[in-house]
Amino acid sequence: MIPVLSVTSEAAPLVKTGGLADVAGALPGALAAHGVGMRTLLPGYPAVMAELRKPETCAELNDCFGGPARVLAEPVRGLDLLVLDAPHLYKRGAGLYLSETGQDWQDNPERFAALSWVACEIANGLMPDWYPSLVHAHDWQGALAPYYIARSRAAGRVRTVLTIHNIAFQGLAPVSRLAALRLSPADYRPDGLEYWGQVSALKAGLIHADWLTTVSPTYAEELLTPEFGMGLEGVLLERRAELLGILNGIDMEVWSPERDPHIVPYHAPAGKAPNKAALRAEFGLPRAEGPLCVVISRLTAQKGLDLLLEALPALLERDGQLALLGTGDKVLEAAFRKAAEHPNVAVRIGYDEWLAHRMIAGADAILVPSRFEPCGLTQLYGLRYGTLPLVALTGGLADTVIPATPATLAGKVVATGLQFHPVTALALSNALMRLCSLYQQTGLWRTITRNAMAHPVGWDHSATAYAQLYKDLLGKRI
Ligand code: ADP
């Protein structure tokens, strides 16, 4: 087995705020079949510490960014976990990244620099009986690992990969924290860690990792443009020969309409009916002639849900319905609560994993109108459950949904959903009208939902791509 260390700030099912957790949680299992033995280094948040029963103490550090720390090891829920137990950094309530008031923890730069630093130490032999050949870091929270490794004895011996799950989060810190973050002042330059007068952990990783990946081929292209690169497009252009887009998969066991314990299981779209009735009952929605649409999302500007609020009349005028589950931006939360005054709109503000399963199983369509979307997972759940994705033409949404167009509906129907472009309220409104009209064409709708359910959304293809990348970097062949 190739020993690989995954460095991540979240991993399902232990700690999750978004798609990163799903990926970091699923990848080790998917890679095992390809001869990769992946261990996962996670911060010792209370929720992670609570999962440990009899952990082995693999290493102790006296000064881990302001306090003592230990590296604990234990297999937990299918993950070969290494936990950085550093109470001064991670033992707190509220969110993984945000305090009770919804602000970033002031010491987030140090909290995740510590995680990356310990990954580097492990690459340099901190643990007596295991070290990785390759370190795979995720997002800005892991991005300093390739930087520290490039400056350490392990440079050149241990390979590094950095995956960008969302370039909007760049791990910025004031330059006054350079020393506290154990970064070399000599590296604080425009072609180094400097980003508009601050230090960017993500940029450090983008420059120093041996290889970069992101979570869809289209996002890999988009990242090279000013519109999507968020100021880092220049750095990425320099490295585009080492930038690869590999689509995320979903866990086919957790998301399985045939075996999902949270729903009435089904094998074909026709079997959705009892789940739809249950969903309507749960959300207090009446019977209706139009499609029942769902949204499961963080409520942020990225997700384009303000556009949905504007376009909603197109759905409601055709007796369509919307059930939304989400949390985030308070203005959006209030706006959706207001929209729910309409009898065909129902809203749950909050985070509820099992409700998400019931919604995907019960709905006719799932809406993902994101302004940008590195990969997106909920449209993949939609495909798997025969719940047609209506998505913006961007990032991974463009790579995973075959839109209903005259071409894909002619002859043998190959469409699996709907897409709209440009990402405006008008285009979304038109797409909702198309959705409603398609929904009335029962035979065609059935065909498209069957296509959706047959579309491959698991990890097989992507795990092969990651394993190949690791092997190429390590100079081995499959
Ligand atoms: P992002 O990582 O940008 O939030 P993704 O679509 O990649 O978007 O992943 C989001 C993940 O979080 C999915 O697994 C989705 O089901 C889940 N999710 C988001 N909001 C909620 C919520 N309110 N309740 C339950 N699950 C949610």
Coordinates of C-alpha atoms and ligand atoms in Angstrom, one line a residue:
M1 CA 0.0 0.0 0.0
I2 CA 1.2 3.5 -0.8
P3 CA 1.3 5.4 2.5
V4 CA -0.6 8.8 2.0
L5 CA -1.4 11.4 4.6
S6 CA -4.6 13.3 4.0
V7 CA -4.6 16.7 5.8
T8 CA -8.1 18.1 6.2
S9 CA -10.1 20.4 8.5
E10 CA -13.2 18.2 8.2
A11 CA -14.2 14.7 7.3
A12 CA -17.7 13.1 7.2
P13 CA -19.2 11.5 9.1
L14 CA -17.3 13.1 12.0
V15 CA -17.2 16.8 11.3
K16 CA -18.8 18.5 8.3
T17 CA -19.7 22.0 7.1
G18 CA -19.7 21.2 3.4
G19 CA -18.6 19.2 0.5
L20 CA -14.9 19.0 1.6
A21 CA -16.0 16.7 4.5
D22 CA -17.8 14.4 2.1
V23 CA -14.8 14.1 -0.1
A24 CA -12.2 13.7 2.7
G25 CA -14.4 11.2 4.4
A26 CA -15.0 9.1 1.2
L27 CA -11.6 9.2 -0.5
P28 CA -9.7 6.9 1.8
G29 CA -12.2 4.1 1.4
A30 CA -12.3 4.6 -2.4
L31 CA -8.5 4.6 -2.7
A32 CA -7.9 1.4 -0.6
A33 CA -9.0 -0.7 -3.6
H34 CA -6.2 1.1 -5.6
G35 CA -3.4 0.2 -3.3
V36 CA -3.4 3.5 -1.4
G37 CA -3.3 3.3 2.4
M38 CA -4.6 6.7 3.4
R39 CA -4.4 8.1 7.0
T40 CA -6.4 11.2 7.8
L41 CA -5.0 14.0 10.0
L42 CA -7.9 15.9 11.6
P43 CA -8.0 18.6 14.3
G44 CA -9.1 17.4 17.7
Y45 CA -12.3 19.3 17.9
P46 CA -14.6 18.1 20.7
A47 CA -16.8 16.2 18.2
V48 CA -13.7 14.3 17.0
M49 CA -12.3 13.7 20.5
A50 CA -15.7 12.3 21.6
E51 CA -15.3 9.5 18.9
L52 CA -12.1 8.2 20.3
R53 CA -12.2 5.2 22.6
K54 CA -8.7 3.8 23.1
P55 CA -6.4 6.0 21.0
E56 CA -2.7 5.3 20.7
T57 CA -0.5 8.3 21.5
C58 CA 1.9 8.4 18.6
A59 CA 3.7 11.7 19.3
E60 CA 3.8 14.6 21.8
L61 CA 4.8 18.1 21.0
N62 CA 5.7 20.7 23.7
D63 CA 5.0 23.8 21.7
C64 CA 2.4 23.4 19.0
F65 CA 1.6 27.0 18.2
G66 CA 1.1 28.2 21.7
G67 CA 0.5 25.0 23.8
P68 CA 1.2 21.3 24.1
A69 CA -0.3 18.8 21.7
R70 CA -0.4 15.1 21.0
V71 CA -1.0 13.0 17.9
L72 CA -3.5 10.3 18.6
A73 CA -4.3 7.4 16.3
E74 CA -7.4 5.2 16.1
P75 CA -9.5 3.8 13.3
V76 CA -12.9 5.5 13.6
R77 CA -15.9 4.9 11.3
G78 CA -13.9 3.6 8.4
L79 CA -11.2 6.3 8.7
D80 CA -7.6 5.6 9.8
L81 CA -7.5 8.7 11.9
L82 CA -4.6 10.7 13.2
V83 CA -6.0 13.4 15.5
L84 CA -4.1 16.5 16.5
D85 CA -5.2 16.9 20.1
A86 CA -4.3 20.5 20.9
P87 CA -6.9 21.8 23.4
H88 CA -5.7 25.4 23.2
L89 CA -6.5 25.4 19.5
Y90 CA -9.5 23.1 19.0
K91 CA -11.3 22.6 22.3
R92 CA -14.1 25.1 21.9
G93 CA -17.8 25.2 21.3
A94 CA -19.6 26.8 18.4
G95 CA -18.5 26.0 14.8
L96 CA -15.3 24.5 13.3
Y97 CA -14.3 27.9 12.0
L98 CA -16.7 30.4 13.6
S99 CA -17.3 31.6 17.1
E100 CA -20.8 31.9 18.7
T101 CA -21.1 35.3 17.2
G102 CA -20.6 34.0 13.7
Q103 CA -17.1 35.6 13.3
D104 CA -14.0 33.6 12.2
W105 CA -12.0 32.5 15.3
Q106 CA -9.4 35.2 15.5
D107 CA -6.6 32.5 15.7
N108 CA -7.8 30.5 12.6
P109 CA -4.5 31.1 10.8
E110 CA -2.6 29.5 13.8
R111 CA -5.2 26.7 14.3
F112 CA -4.7 25.4 10.8
A113 CA -1.0 26.3 10.4
A114 CA -0.6 24.0 13.4
L115 CA -2.4 21.2 11.5
S116 CA -0.2 21.7 8.4
W117 CA 2.9 21.9 10.6
V118 CA 2.2 18.6 12.3
A119 CA 1.6 17.0 8.8
C120 CA 5.0 18.2 7.9
E121 CA 6.5 16.8 11.1
I122 CA 4.8 13.5 10.4
A123 CA 6.4 13.6 6.9
N124 CA 9.7 14.1 8.6
G125 CA 9.4 11.1 10.9
L126 CA 7.6 12.5 14.0
M127 CA 5.8 9.1 14.4
P128 CA 8.3 6.4 15.0
D129 CA 6.7 3.7 12.9
W130 CA 4.9 5.4 10.0
Y131 CA 5.5 8.2 7.6
P132 CA 3.8 9.0 4.3
S133 CA 5.3 8.9 0.8
L134 CA 2.8 11.6 -0.2
V135 CA 0.9 14.3 1.7
H136 CA -2.5 15.3 0.2
A137 CA -3.6 18.6 1.7
H138 CA -7.1 20.0 1.3
D139 CA -8.0 23.7 0.9
W140 CA -6.3 26.6 2.7
Q141 CA -6.5 24.8 6.1
G142 CA -4.0 22.2 4.8
A143 CA -2.3 24.3 2.3
L144 CA 0.7 25.3 4.5
A145 CA 1.7 21.6 4.6
P146 CA 3.3 21.6 1.1
Y147 CA 5.0 24.9 2.0
Y148 CA 6.5 23.6 5.3
I149 CA 7.5 20.3 3.6
A150 CA 9.2 22.1 0.8
R151 CA 11.3 23.9 3.5
S152 CA 12.0 20.7 5.5
R153 CA 14.3 17.7 5.2
A154 CA 11.4 15.8 3.6
A155 CA 11.5 18.1 0.6
G156 CA 11.8 16.1 -2.6
R157 CA 11.4 12.8 -0.8
V158 CA 7.7 13.2 0.3
R159 CA 5.5 14.3 -2.6
T160 CA 2.7 16.8 -2.0
V161 CA -0.7 17.4 -3.6
L162 CA -3.1 20.2 -2.8
T163 CA -6.8 20.1 -3.7
I164 CA -8.8 23.3 -4.1
H165 CA -12.3 22.7 -3.0
N166 CA -13.3 26.3 -3.1
I167 CA -10.9 29.1 -4.0
A168 CA -13.1 31.7 -2.2
F169 CA -11.5 30.7 1.1
Q170 CA -7.8 31.7 1.0
G171 CA -6.6 31.6 4.6
L172 CA -5.5 35.2 4.9
A173 CA -3.6 36.5 7.9
P174 CA -2.0 39.9 8.7
V175 CA 1.7 40.1 7.9
S176 CA 2.4 40.7 11.6
R177 CA 1.6 37.0 12.2
L178 CA 4.3 35.7 9.8
A179 CA 6.6 34.6 12.6
A180 CA 3.8 33.1 14.7
L181 CA 2.8 31.1 11.7
R182 CA 6.4 29.8 11.3
L183 CA 6.7 31.3 7.8
S184 CA 10.0 32.7 6.5
P185 CA 10.0 36.5 6.1
A186 CA 12.1 35.9 2.9
D187 CA 9.0 34.1 1.4
Y188 CA 6.8 37.2 1.9
R189 CA 7.0 38.5 -1.6
P190 CA 4.5 38.9 -4.5
D191 CA 5.8 35.6 -6.1
G192 CA 5.6 34.0 -2.6
L193 CA 3.1 34.1 0.3
E194 CA 2.1 37.8 -0.1
Y195 CA -1.4 38.5 -1.2
W196 CA -2.5 42.2 -1.3
G197 CA -0.5 43.0 1.8
Q198 CA -1.5 39.9 3.7
V199 CA -0.3 36.4 4.0
S200 CA -2.3 33.7 2.1
A201 CA -1.9 30.1 3.3
L202 CA -3.7 28.9 0.1
K203 CA -1.2 30.8 -2.1
A204 CA 1.7 29.2 -0.3
G205 CA 0.3 25.8 -1.0
L206 CA -0.5 26.7 -4.7
I207 CA 3.1 27.6 -5.2
H208 CA 4.8 24.8 -3.2
A209 CA 2.7 21.7 -3.8
D210 CA 4.1 19.3 -6.4
W211 CA 0.7 19.0 -8.0
L212 CA -2.6 20.8 -7.7
T213 CA -6.1 19.4 -8.2
T214 CA -9.5 20.8 -8.0
V215 CA -12.9 19.1 -8.0
S216 CA -14.1 19.3 -11.6
P217 CA -12.5 19.8 -15.0
T218 CA -14.6 22.9 -15.7
Y219 CA -13.7 24.5 -12.4
A220 CA -10.0 23.8 -13.3
E221 CA -10.5 25.9 -16.4
E222 CA -12.5 28.6 -14.7
L223 CA -9.9 29.0 -12.0
L224 CA -7.5 30.4 -14.6
T225 CA -9.9 33.4 -15.3
P226 CA -10.3 36.6 -13.4
E227 CA -14.0 35.9 -13.0
F228 CA -13.4 32.7 -11.0
G229 CA -9.8 32.8 -9.8
M230 CA -10.5 35.3 -7.1
G231 CA -7.1 37.0 -7.5
L232 CA -5.1 33.8 -7.6
E233 CA -5.6 33.2 -11.4
G234 CA -2.1 34.4 -12.1
V235 CA -0.5 31.9 -9.7
L236 CA -2.7 29.2 -11.2
L237 CA -1.8 30.1 -14.8
E238 CA 1.8 29.7 -13.9
R239 CA 1.0 26.2 -12.6
R240 CA -1.6 25.1 -15.1
A241 CA 0.5 22.2 -16.4
E242 CA 0.3 20.7 -12.9
L243 CA -3.4 21.5 -12.3
L244 CA -5.9 18.7 -12.8
G245 CA -9.7 18.7 -12.4
I246 CA -11.0 15.4 -10.9
L247 CA -14.7 15.2 -10.2
N248 CA -16.0 14.4 -6.8
G249 CA -18.1 11.2 -6.3
I250 CA -20.7 10.4 -3.7
D251 CA -20.8 7.6 -1.2
M252 CA -23.0 5.1 -3.0
E253 CA -23.9 3.3 0.3
V254 CA -24.9 6.4 2.2
W255 CA -26.8 7.8 -0.8
S256 CA -28.7 4.8 -2.1
P257 CA -32.4 5.0 -2.9
E258 CA -32.5 1.2 -2.7
R259 CA -31.1 1.0 0.8
D260 CA -31.5 4.4 2.4
P261 CA -32.9 3.8 6.0
H262 CA -34.4 7.3 6.1
I263 CA -36.8 6.8 3.2
V264 CA -39.2 4.3 1.7
P265 CA -36.6 2.6 -0.5
Y266 CA -37.1 2.4 -4.3
H267 CA -35.5 1.1 -7.4
A268 CA -37.1 3.2 -10.1
P269 CA -38.5 6.7 -10.3
A270 CA -42.1 5.5 -9.9
G271 CA -41.1 4.3 -6.4
K272 CA -40.7 7.9 -5.3
A273 CA -44.4 8.5 -4.7
P274 CA -44.6 7.6 -1.0
N275 CA -41.5 9.7 -0.3
K276 CA -43.1 12.6 -2.0
A277 CA -46.3 12.3 0.0
A278 CA -44.3 12.1 3.2
L279 CA -42.2 15.1 2.2
R280 CA -45.3 17.2 1.5
A281 CA -46.7 16.2 4.8
E282 CA -43.5 16.9 6.7
F283 CA -43.3 20.4 5.1
G284 CA -47.0 21.1 5.3
L285 CA -47.3 21.5 1.5
P286 CA -50.6 20.8 -0.2
R287 CA -51.1 18.6 -3.3
A288 CA -50.1 20.4 -6.5
E289 CA -50.0 20.0 -10.3
G290 CA -46.5 21.3 -10.7
P291 CA -43.1 19.7 -9.7
L292 CA -42.0 19.7 -6.1
C293 CA -38.5 21.2 -6.0
V294 CA -36.0 21.2 -3.2
V295 CA -32.9 23.2 -2.3
I296 CA -30.3 21.9 0.3
S297 CA -27.6 24.4 0.7
R298 CA -25.5 26.8 2.6
L299 CA -27.3 30.2 2.2
T300 CA -24.5 32.3 0.7
A301 CA -24.1 34.6 -2.3
Q302 CA -22.2 31.8 -4.0
K303 CA -25.2 29.6 -4.2
G304 CA -27.3 32.0 -6.2
L305 CA -30.4 31.7 -4.0
D306 CA -31.2 35.4 -4.3
L307 CA -31.7 34.6 -8.0
L308 CA -34.1 31.9 -7.0
L309 CA -36.1 34.3 -4.9
E310 CA -36.5 36.5 -7.9
A311 CA -37.3 33.6 -10.3
L312 CA -39.7 31.8 -7.9
P313 CA -42.9 33.2 -9.5
A314 CA -42.2 31.2 -12.7
L315 CA -42.5 28.0 -10.6
L316 CA -45.4 29.1 -8.4
E317 CA -47.5 30.4 -11.3
R318 CA -47.4 26.8 -12.7
D319 CA -48.4 25.3 -9.4
G320 CA -44.9 24.2 -8.7
Q321 CA -43.6 23.9 -5.1
L322 CA -40.4 24.7 -3.2
A323 CA -39.0 23.1 0.0
L324 CA -35.7 24.6 1.2
L325 CA -33.3 23.4 3.8
G326 CA -30.4 25.7 4.6
T327 CA -28.6 28.0 6.9
G328 CA -26.2 30.9 6.6
D329 CA -26.7 34.5 5.6
K330 CA -29.3 36.1 7.8
V331 CA -30.8 38.3 5.1
L332 CA -31.3 35.2 2.9
E333 CA -32.8 33.3 5.8
A334 CA -35.3 36.0 6.4
A335 CA -36.1 36.4 2.7
F336 CA -36.9 32.7 2.4
R337 CA -39.0 32.7 5.6
K338 CA -41.0 35.5 4.0
A339 CA -41.3 33.6 0.7
A340 CA -42.7 30.7 2.8
E341 CA -45.9 32.8 3.4
H342 CA -46.9 31.4 0.0
P343 CA -48.7 28.0 0.5
N344 CA -46.4 26.3 -2.1
V345 CA -43.2 27.3 -0.4
A346 CA -41.8 25.8 2.8
V347 CA -38.6 26.5 4.5
R348 CA -36.4 24.9 7.2
I349 CA -33.6 27.0 8.5
G350 CA -31.0 24.7 9.9
Y351 CA -28.8 21.8 9.2
D352 CA -30.2 18.3 9.1
E353 CA -28.5 15.4 7.4
W354 CA -31.4 13.0 7.5
L355 CA -34.0 15.5 6.4
A356 CA -31.7 16.1 3.4
H357 CA -32.1 12.4 2.5
R358 CA -35.9 12.6 2.8
M359 CA -36.0 15.7 0.7
I360 CA -33.9 14.3 -2.1
A361 CA -36.0 11.1 -2.1
G362 CA -39.3 12.9 -2.1
A363 CA -38.7 15.7 -4.6
D364 CA -39.2 15.8 -8.3
A365 CA -36.3 18.2 -8.9
I366 CA -33.4 19.7 -7.0
L367 CA -32.3 23.3 -7.8
V368 CA -28.7 24.4 -7.7
P369 CA -28.5 27.9 -9.2
S370 CA -24.9 28.6 -8.0
R371 CA -22.9 31.5 -9.3
F372 CA -19.8 29.3 -9.1
E373 CA -19.7 25.7 -8.0
P374 CA -16.3 23.9 -7.8
C375 CA -18.1 20.5 -8.0
G376 CA -21.4 20.5 -6.1
L377 CA -22.7 17.3 -4.4
T378 CA -26.5 17.8 -4.1
Q379 CA -27.0 17.6 -7.9
L380 CA -25.2 14.2 -7.7
Y381 CA -27.6 13.0 -4.9
G382 CA -30.4 14.2 -7.2
L383 CA -29.2 12.1 -10.1
R384 CA -28.8 9.0 -7.9
Y385 CA -32.4 9.4 -6.5
G386 CA -34.0 10.3 -9.8
T387 CA -34.6 13.8 -8.6
L388 CA -33.9 16.0 -11.7
P389 CA -31.1 18.5 -11.1
L390 CA -31.8 22.0 -12.5
V391 CA -28.4 23.6 -12.3
A392 CA -26.4 26.7 -13.4
L393 CA -23.9 26.1 -16.2
T394 CA -20.8 26.4 -14.1
G395 CA -18.0 24.3 -12.6
G396 CA -18.9 20.8 -11.6
L397 CA -22.5 21.4 -12.4
A398 CA -21.6 21.7 -16.0
D399 CA -19.6 18.4 -15.8
T400 CA -22.2 16.2 -14.1
V401 CA -25.6 17.1 -15.7
I402 CA -26.6 16.4 -19.3
P403 CA -29.1 19.2 -20.0
A404 CA -32.4 18.7 -21.7
T405 CA -31.9 20.4 -25.1
P406 CA -33.3 19.7 -28.5
A407 CA -30.1 17.7 -29.2
T408 CA -30.3 15.5 -26.0
L409 CA -34.0 14.9 -26.4
A410 CA -33.9 14.0 -30.1
G411 CA -33.8 10.3 -30.9
K412 CA -32.5 8.4 -27.9
V413 CA -33.0 10.7 -25.0
V414 CA -29.8 11.1 -23.1
A415 CA -30.6 14.2 -20.9
T416 CA -30.4 13.8 -17.1
G417 CA -31.5 17.3 -16.0
L418 CA -31.7 21.0 -16.9
Q419 CA -29.1 23.7 -17.1
F420 CA -29.3 27.5 -17.4
H421 CA -26.9 30.2 -18.5
P422 CA -26.1 33.0 -17.9
V423 CA -26.5 32.7 -14.2
T424 CA -29.3 35.4 -13.9
A425 CA -32.7 35.4 -12.5
L426 CA -34.2 35.7 -16.0
A427 CA -32.4 32.6 -17.3
L428 CA -33.3 30.7 -14.1
S429 CA -36.9 31.8 -14.5
N430 CA -36.9 30.4 -18.0
A431 CA -35.4 27.2 -16.8
L432 CA -38.1 26.8 -14.2
M433 CA -40.7 27.2 -16.9
R434 CA -39.0 24.5 -19.0
L435 CA -38.9 22.3 -15.9
C436 CA -42.7 22.7 -15.4
S437 CA -43.4 22.0 -19.0
L438 CA -41.2 18.9 -19.0
Y439 CA -42.9 17.7 -15.8
Q440 CA -46.2 17.7 -17.6
Q441 CA -44.8 15.4 -20.3
T442 CA -45.0 12.3 -18.1
G443 CA -43.3 9.8 -20.5
L444 CA -40.4 12.0 -21.3
W445 CA -40.0 13.0 -17.6
R446 CA -39.8 9.3 -16.7
T447 CA -37.2 8.7 -19.3
I448 CA -35.0 11.5 -18.0
T449 CA -35.4 10.5 -14.4
R450 CA -34.4 6.9 -15.4
N451 CA -31.3 8.3 -17.2
A452 CA -30.4 10.3 -14.1
M453 CA -30.6 7.2 -11.9
A454 CA -28.4 5.3 -14.2
H455 CA -25.7 8.1 -14.4
P456 CA -22.5 7.0 -12.7
V457 CA -21.9 9.3 -9.6
G458 CA -19.8 7.0 -7.4
W459 CA -16.1 7.3 -6.7
D460 CA -14.8 4.6 -9.1
H461 CA -13.6 6.8 -11.9
S462 CA -12.2 9.6 -9.6
A463 CA -10.4 7.2 -7.2
T464 CA -8.6 5.7 -10.2
A465 CA -7.6 9.3 -11.3
Y466 CA -6.3 10.2 -7.8
A467 CA -4.4 6.9 -7.5
Q468 CA -2.9 7.3 -10.9
L469 CA -1.8 10.8 -10.0
Y470 CA -0.1 9.6 -6.7
K471 CA 1.6 6.8 -8.6
D472 CA 2.8 9.1 -11.3
L473 CA 4.2 11.5 -8.7
L474 CA 5.9 8.7 -7.0
G475 CA 7.3 7.4 -10.2
K476 CA 5.3 4.2 -10.1
R477 CA 2.9 2.8 -12.7
I478 CA -0.4 1.1 -12.1
Ligands
ADP1 P1 -20.5 23.3 -0.4 O1 -19.3 22.5 0.0 O2 -20.1 24.6 -1.2 O3 -21.3 23.7 0.8 P2 -21.5 21.0 -1.8 O4 -22.7 20.8 -2.7 O5 -20.2 20.6 -2.4 O6 -21.4 22.5 -1.4 O7 -21.6 20.2 -0.5 C1 -22.6 20.5 0.5 C2 -22.9 19.3 1.4 O8 -23.5 19.8 2.6 C3 -23.8 18.3 0.8 O9 -23.5 17.1 1.3 C4 -25.2 18.8 1.3 O10 -26.1 17.8 1.3 C5 -24.8 19.3 2.7 N1 -25.6 20.3 3.2 C6 -25.6 21.7 2.9 N2 -26.5 22.4 3.7 C7 -27.1 21.4 4.4 C8 -28.2 21.5 5.4 N3 -28.7 22.7 5.7 N4 -28.6 20.3 5.9 C9 -28.1 19.2 5.6 N5 -27.1 19.0 4.7 C10 -26.6 20.1 4.1

